[in-house]
Structure formats: C-alpha cells, structure tokens
XYZ file of N, CA and C in Angstrom:
183
model
N 69.746 98.097 61.644
C 70.403 97.798 60.613
C 69.829 96.652 59.794
N 69.208 95.725 60.438
C 68.816 94.459 59.839
C 67.327 94.714 59.124
N 66.585 95.583 59.955
C 65.303 96.005 59.359
C 65.591 96.950 58.008
N 66.588 97.767 58.075
C 66.888 98.515 56.777
C 67.270 97.665 55.646
N 68.159 96.586 55.959
C 68.359 95.593 54.896
C 67.359 94.763 54.439
N 66.516 94.300 55.398
C 65.179 93.640 54.865
C 64.306 94.586 54.142
N 64.146 95.671 54.577
C 63.417 96.655 53.893
C 63.708 96.830 52.351
N 65.051 96.949 52.361
C 65.711 97.166 50.953
C 65.533 95.982 50.080
N 65.561 94.911 50.724
C 65.458 93.782 49.918
C 63.970 93.399 49.475
N 63.173 93.882 50.538
C 61.570 93.681 49.903
C 61.327 94.649 48.954
N 62.054 95.867 49.037
C 61.767 96.893 48.063
C 62.211 96.428 46.705
N 63.442 95.820 46.663
C 64.107 95.418 45.340
C 63.160 94.173 44.754
N 62.676 93.082 45.799
C 61.878 92.140 45.142
C 60.688 92.634 44.596
N 60.087 93.559 45.239
C 58.646 94.180 44.771
C 59.101 94.628 43.356
N 60.138 95.610 43.251
C 60.380 96.200 42.021
C 60.603 95.126 40.801
N 61.293 94.104 41.178
C 61.564 93.061 40.236
C 60.324 92.311 39.788
N 59.486 92.020 40.920
C 58.108 91.407 40.619
C 57.255 92.451 39.554
N 57.266 93.569 39.884
C 56.620 94.626 39.149
C 56.929 94.631 37.694
N 58.387 94.639 37.622
C 58.897 94.675 36.206
C 58.545 93.383 35.546
N 58.624 92.198 36.241
C 58.175 91.053 35.304
C 56.794 91.054 35.040
N 55.780 91.487 35.875
C 54.476 91.665 35.791
C 54.136 92.477 34.559
N 54.922 93.678 34.318
C 54.820 94.460 33.450
C 55.336 93.894 31.919
N 56.401 93.098 32.115
C 56.867 92.354 30.770
C 55.677 91.356 30.280
N 55.141 90.730 31.243
C 53.972 89.841 30.883
C 52.899 90.613 30.294
N 52.366 91.635 30.847
C 51.368 92.158 30.388
C 51.697 92.928 28.885
N 53.059 93.332 28.661
C 53.336 93.783 27.327
C 53.472 92.414 26.436
N 53.805 91.520 26.881
C 53.786 90.190 25.780
C 52.387 90.059 25.480
N 51.454 89.848 26.505
C 50.062 89.618 26.274
C 49.422 90.601 25.366
N 49.811 92.016 25.570
C 49.128 92.951 24.563
C 49.728 92.701 23.260
N 50.860 92.301 23.044
C 51.707 92.266 21.761
C 50.741 90.991 21.020
N 50.534 90.045 21.740
C 49.981 88.830 21.288
C 48.563 89.202 20.865
N 47.887 89.837 21.827
C 46.391 90.343 21.349
C 46.459 91.241 20.235
N 47.153 92.155 20.032
C 47.279 92.932 18.980
C 47.427 92.145 17.605
N 48.330 91.226 17.617
C 48.757 90.364 16.524
C 47.492 89.632 16.115
N 46.709 88.946 17.123
C 45.640 88.386 16.956
C 44.456 89.335 16.233
N 44.509 90.554 16.850
C 43.345 91.388 16.293
C 43.742 91.728 14.817
N 44.893 91.856 14.495
C 45.445 92.234 12.997
C 45.125 91.064 12.218
N 45.446 90.053 12.809
C 45.200 88.686 11.926
C 43.630 88.565 11.591
N 42.861 88.697 12.631
C 41.351 88.913 12.380
C 40.772 89.852 11.343
N 41.417 91.088 11.617
C 41.090 92.020 10.510
C 41.432 91.685 9.109
N 42.687 91.249 8.957
C 43.062 90.744 7.549
C 42.191 89.677 7.015
N 41.836 88.685 7.973
C 41.014 87.579 7.637
C 39.561 87.936 7.174
N 39.066 89.063 8.011
C 37.768 89.552 7.536
C 37.889 90.363 6.280
N 38.733 90.975 6.125
C 38.907 91.858 4.967
C 39.023 90.908 3.607
N 39.727 89.772 3.921
C 39.893 88.712 2.865
C 38.474 88.083 2.433
N 37.751 87.847 3.602
C 36.385 87.023 3.292
C 35.543 87.992 2.723
N 35.616 89.320 3.122
C 34.790 90.229 2.439
C 35.037 90.493 0.832
N 36.295 90.468 0.602
C 36.586 90.583 -0.820
C 36.099 89.320 -1.571
N 36.350 88.173 -0.924
C 35.859 86.937 -1.523
C 34.397 86.919 -1.654
N 33.595 87.515 -0.607
C 32.126 87.452 -0.785
C 31.729 88.344 -1.852
N 32.396 89.528 -2.089
C 32.037 90.468 -3.295
C 32.157 89.766 -4.463
N 33.435 88.946 -4.598
C 33.775 88.386 -6.000
C 32.662 87.136 -5.962
N 32.304 86.462 -4.985
C 31.137 85.589 -5.325
C 29.981 86.312 -5.839
N 29.660 87.251 -5.196
C 28.327 87.963 -5.645
C 28.522 88.410 -7.079
N 29.499 88.913 -7.374
C 29.801 89.434 -8.880
C 29.598 88.180 -9.808
N 30.282 86.986 -9.427
C 30.206 85.885 -10.369
C 28.683 85.200 -10.273
N 28.029 85.331 -9.142
C 26.616 85.091 -9.468
C 25.888 85.841 -10.542
N 26.098 87.208 -10.122
C 25.486 88.059 -10.984
C 25.788 87.889 -12.507
N 27.008 87.733 -12.815
C 27.411 87.334 -14.162
C 26.824 85.952 -14.907
N 26.626 84.960 -13.940
C 26.106 83.826 -14.295
C 24.512 83.676 -14.576
N 23.829 84.758 -14.197
C 22.484 84.879 -14.426
C 22.204 85.395 -15.697
C-alpha cells in the first residue's frame, strides 16, 4: 500500500512539474514572439524612413 501511495505521489509531482515547465515554455514563446513582432515593426519603420531619406536626397539634388 505504501508503494502505491508513493507511486501516486511521484506521478502527481511529475505531472505538476511537467505542467510548470510547459507554462514556462509558453511564457518564453510569448515573449519571443513579442520581441520578434517588435523587431519586424522597427525594421519596417527603418525601411520607410530610409526610403523617405532617399527621396529627400533626390529632391535636394
């Protein structure tokens, strides 16, 4: 009986740890996705600014 209780407790602990790890992975993925979206937005803004700068140079000549 003691072995069964210990086995159940170990299984419960493993499941809890697995759940915690999955939550950590999900949080990391969400943060990475947010950073990637921020980088894409910044790159697009930089590209638009560069195009505007090129147009201004052309107009100044």
